[in-house]
Coordinates of C-alpha atoms in Angstrom, one line a residue:
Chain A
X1 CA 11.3 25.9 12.3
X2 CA 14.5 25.5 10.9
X3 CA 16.2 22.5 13.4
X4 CA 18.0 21.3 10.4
X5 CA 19.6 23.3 8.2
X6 CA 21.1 22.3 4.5
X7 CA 23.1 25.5 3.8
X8 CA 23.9 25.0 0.6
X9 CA 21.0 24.9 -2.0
X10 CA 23.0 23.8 -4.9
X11 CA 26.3 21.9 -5.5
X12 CA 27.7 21.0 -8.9
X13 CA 30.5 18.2 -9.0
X14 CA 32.2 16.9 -12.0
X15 CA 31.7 12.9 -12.6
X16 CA 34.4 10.9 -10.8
X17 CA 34.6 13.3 -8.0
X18 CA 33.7 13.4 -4.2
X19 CA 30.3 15.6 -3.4
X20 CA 29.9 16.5 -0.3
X21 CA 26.5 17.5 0.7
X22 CA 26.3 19.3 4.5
X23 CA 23.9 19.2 7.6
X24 CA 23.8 21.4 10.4
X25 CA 21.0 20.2 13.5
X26 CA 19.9 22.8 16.9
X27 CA 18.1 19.9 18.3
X28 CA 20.1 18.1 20.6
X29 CA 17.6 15.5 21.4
X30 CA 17.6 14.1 17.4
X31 CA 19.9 11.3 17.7
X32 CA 19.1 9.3 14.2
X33 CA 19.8 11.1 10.9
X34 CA 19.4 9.6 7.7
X35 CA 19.8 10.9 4.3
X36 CA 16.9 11.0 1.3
X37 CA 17.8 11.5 -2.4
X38 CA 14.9 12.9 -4.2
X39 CA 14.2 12.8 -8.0
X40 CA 12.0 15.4 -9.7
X41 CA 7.8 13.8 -9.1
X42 CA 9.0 11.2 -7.0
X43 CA 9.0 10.7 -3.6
X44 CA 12.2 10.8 -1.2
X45 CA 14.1 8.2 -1.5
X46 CA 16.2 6.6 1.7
X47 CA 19.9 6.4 1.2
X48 CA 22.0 6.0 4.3
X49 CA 21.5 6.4 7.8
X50 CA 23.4 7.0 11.0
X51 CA 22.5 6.7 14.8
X52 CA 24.1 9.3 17.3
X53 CA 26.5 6.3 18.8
X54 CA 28.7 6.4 15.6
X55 CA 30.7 8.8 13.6
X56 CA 30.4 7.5 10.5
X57 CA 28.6 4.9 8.7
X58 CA 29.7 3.9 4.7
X59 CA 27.6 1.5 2.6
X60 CA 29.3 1.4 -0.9
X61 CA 30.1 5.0 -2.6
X62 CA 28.1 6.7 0.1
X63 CA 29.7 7.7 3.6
X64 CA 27.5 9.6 6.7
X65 CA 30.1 11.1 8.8
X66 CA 28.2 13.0 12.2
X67 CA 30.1 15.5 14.6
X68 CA 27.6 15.7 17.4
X69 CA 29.7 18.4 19.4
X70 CA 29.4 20.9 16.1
X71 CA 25.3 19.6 15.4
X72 CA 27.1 18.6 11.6
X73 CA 26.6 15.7 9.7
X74 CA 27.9 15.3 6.0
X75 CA 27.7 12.9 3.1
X76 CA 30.0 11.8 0.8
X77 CA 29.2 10.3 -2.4
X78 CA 32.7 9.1 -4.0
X79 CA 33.2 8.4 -7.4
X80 CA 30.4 10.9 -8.0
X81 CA 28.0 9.6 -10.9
X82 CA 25.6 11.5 -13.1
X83 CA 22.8 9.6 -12.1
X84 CA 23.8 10.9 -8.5
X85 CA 21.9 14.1 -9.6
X86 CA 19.0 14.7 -7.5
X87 CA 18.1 17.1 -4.4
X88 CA 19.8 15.4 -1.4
X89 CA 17.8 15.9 1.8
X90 CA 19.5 15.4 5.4
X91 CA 16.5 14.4 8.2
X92 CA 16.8 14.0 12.0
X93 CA 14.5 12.5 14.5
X94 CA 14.4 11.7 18.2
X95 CA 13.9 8.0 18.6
X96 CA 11.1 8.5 21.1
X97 CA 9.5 10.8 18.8
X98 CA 8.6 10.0 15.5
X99 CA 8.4 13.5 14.1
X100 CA 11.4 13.4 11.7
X101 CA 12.5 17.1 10.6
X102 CA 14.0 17.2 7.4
X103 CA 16.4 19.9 5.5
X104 CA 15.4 22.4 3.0
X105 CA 17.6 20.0 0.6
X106 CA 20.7 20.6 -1.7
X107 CA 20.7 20.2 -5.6
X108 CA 23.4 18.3 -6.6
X109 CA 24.4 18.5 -10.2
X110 CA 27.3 16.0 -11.2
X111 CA 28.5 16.7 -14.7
X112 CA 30.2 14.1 -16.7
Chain B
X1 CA 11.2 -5.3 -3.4
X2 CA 8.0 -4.1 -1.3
X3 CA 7.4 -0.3 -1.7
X4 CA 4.9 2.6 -0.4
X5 CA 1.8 3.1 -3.0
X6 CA -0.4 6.4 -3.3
X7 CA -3.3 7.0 -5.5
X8 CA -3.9 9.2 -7.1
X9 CA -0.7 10.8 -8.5
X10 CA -2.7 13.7 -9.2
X11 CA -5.6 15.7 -7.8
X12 CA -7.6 18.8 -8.9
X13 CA -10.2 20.0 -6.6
X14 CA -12.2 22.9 -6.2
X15 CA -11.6 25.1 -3.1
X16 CA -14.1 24.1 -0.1
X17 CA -14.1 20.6 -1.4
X18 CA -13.3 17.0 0.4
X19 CA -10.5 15.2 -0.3
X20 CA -9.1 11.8 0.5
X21 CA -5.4 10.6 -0.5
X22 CA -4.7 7.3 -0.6
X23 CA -2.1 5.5 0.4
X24 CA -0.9 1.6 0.9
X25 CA 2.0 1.5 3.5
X26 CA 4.8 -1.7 3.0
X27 CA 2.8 -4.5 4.9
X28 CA 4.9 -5.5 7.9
X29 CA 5.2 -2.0 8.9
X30 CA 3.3 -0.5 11.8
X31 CA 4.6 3.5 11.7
X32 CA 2.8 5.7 9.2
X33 CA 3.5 9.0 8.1
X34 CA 2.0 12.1 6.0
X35 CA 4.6 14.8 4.7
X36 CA 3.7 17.5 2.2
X37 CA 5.8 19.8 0.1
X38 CA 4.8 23.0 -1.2
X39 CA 6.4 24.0 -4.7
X40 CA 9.7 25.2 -3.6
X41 CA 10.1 24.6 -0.1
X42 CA 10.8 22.0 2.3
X43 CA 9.4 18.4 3.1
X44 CA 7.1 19.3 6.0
X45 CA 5.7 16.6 8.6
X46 CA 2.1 16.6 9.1
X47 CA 1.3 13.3 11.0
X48 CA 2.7 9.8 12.5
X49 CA 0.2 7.2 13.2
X50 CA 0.6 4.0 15.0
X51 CA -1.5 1.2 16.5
X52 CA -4.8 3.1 15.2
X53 CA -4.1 6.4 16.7
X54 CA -2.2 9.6 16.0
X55 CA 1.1 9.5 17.7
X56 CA 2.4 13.0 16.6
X57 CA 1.6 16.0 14.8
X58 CA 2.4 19.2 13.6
X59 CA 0.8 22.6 13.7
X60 CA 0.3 22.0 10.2
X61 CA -2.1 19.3 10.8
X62 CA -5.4 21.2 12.2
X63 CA -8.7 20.2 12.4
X64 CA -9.0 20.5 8.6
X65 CA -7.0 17.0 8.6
X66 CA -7.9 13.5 9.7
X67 CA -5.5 10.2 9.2
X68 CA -7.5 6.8 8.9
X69 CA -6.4 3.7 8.6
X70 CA -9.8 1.9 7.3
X71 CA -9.1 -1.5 7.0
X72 CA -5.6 -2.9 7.2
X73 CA -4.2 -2.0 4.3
X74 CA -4.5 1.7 3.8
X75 CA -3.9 4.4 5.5
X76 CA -5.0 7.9 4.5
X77 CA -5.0 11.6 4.9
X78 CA -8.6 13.7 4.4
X79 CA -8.7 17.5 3.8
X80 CA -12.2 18.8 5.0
X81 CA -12.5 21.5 3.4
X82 CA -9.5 22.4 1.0
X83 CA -7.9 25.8 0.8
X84 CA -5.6 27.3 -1.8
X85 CA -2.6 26.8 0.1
X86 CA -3.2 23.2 0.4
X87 CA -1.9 22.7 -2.8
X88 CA 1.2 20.1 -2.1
X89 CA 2.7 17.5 -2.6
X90 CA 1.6 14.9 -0.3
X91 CA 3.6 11.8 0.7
X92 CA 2.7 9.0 2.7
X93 CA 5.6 7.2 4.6
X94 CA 5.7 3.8 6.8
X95 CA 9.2 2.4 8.9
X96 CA 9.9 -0.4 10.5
X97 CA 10.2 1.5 13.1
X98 CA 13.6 3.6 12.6
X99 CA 13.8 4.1 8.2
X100 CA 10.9 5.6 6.6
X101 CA 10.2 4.6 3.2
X102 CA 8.1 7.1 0.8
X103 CA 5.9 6.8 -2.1
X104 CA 5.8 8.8 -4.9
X105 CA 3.6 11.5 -3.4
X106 CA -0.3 12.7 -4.6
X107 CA 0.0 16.1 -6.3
X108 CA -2.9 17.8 -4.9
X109 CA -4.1 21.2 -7.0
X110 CA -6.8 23.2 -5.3
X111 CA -8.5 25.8 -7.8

């Protein structure tokens, strides 16, 4: 079942820059994606979310940007921080459907 | 700030055996949620429960599995009869309806 799709398994940024962590969806029903940060033995942690009627949604350092005619949606996490170092996972769900599908996740490694 | 609790944060069991994971969801919330992830992979959906009964699951979740909510603070996930390969993390979840919030997950070791 891969209906979302993180690409990229790791990413390694250097402090003070942008990361940019990438989504892909098949599912053209999901219309609510949301973003989980994940730090080793702990559970995920929500970050940011987005609903399919907007492009982008920013809530201090971290920006969701969705293209729902190329399935994408990205994060951005500018100034990138050390403590920013976790496994980012992208999610999706259909709001009549509470079966959210999550990413494989991407490592992101931000070196000061 | 009002966060998702599971005990234990670590379980060994025997293969064949019973188990019960525990969790307390945040208390206004009425959507609940079991994921698991095996070492390695991805965070897999097993179950979404609301107003007492099972609203959607996967093809993960068999008969092996049962979601309770006992009494109306917990909520939690049974393993009849555990195999090898149920050895996960499991996380429990509750939303509001639209965010899910997750706790820190029940490592479950089956020997």
């Amino acid at each position: 079942d891969q209906q979302v799709k993180q690409n990229s398994p790791s990413l390694s940024v250097q402090e003070g820059r942008i990361s940019i962590l990438n989504c892909d969806y098949t599912n053209s029903m999901f219309d609510y994606f949301l973003w989980y940060k994940k730090y080793p033995a702990e559970g995920p942690t929500f970050l940011i979310s987005i609903s399919s009627i907007k492009d982008k949604n920013e809530d201090g350092r971290f920006t969701v940007f969705l293209n729902k005619s190329a399935k994408h949606l990205s994060l951005h996490i500018v100034p990138s921080q050390p403590g920013d170092s976790a496994v980012y996972f992208c999610a999706a769900s259909a709001r009549n459907n509470n079966d959210m599908r999550f990413g494989a996740g991407t490592r992101l490694t931000v070196k000061p | 700030e009002p966060e998702v609790t599971q005990t234990p944060s670590h379980q060994v069991t025997q293969m064949g055996q019973e188990v019960i994971l525990r969790c307390v969801p945040i208390s206004n919330h009425l959507y609940f949620y079991w994921y698991r992830q095996i070492l390695g992979q991805k965070v897999e959906f097993l179950v979404s429960f609301y107003n007492n009964e099972i609203s959607e699951k996967s093809e993960i979740f068999d008969d092996q599995f049962s979601v309770e909510r006992p009494d109306g603070s917990n909520f939690t996930l049974k393993i009849r009869s555990t195999k090898l390969e149920d050895s996960a993390m499991y996380f429990c979840a509750s939303s509001d309806p639209d965010t899910q919030y997750f706790g820190p997950g029940t490592r479950l070791t089956v020997l």
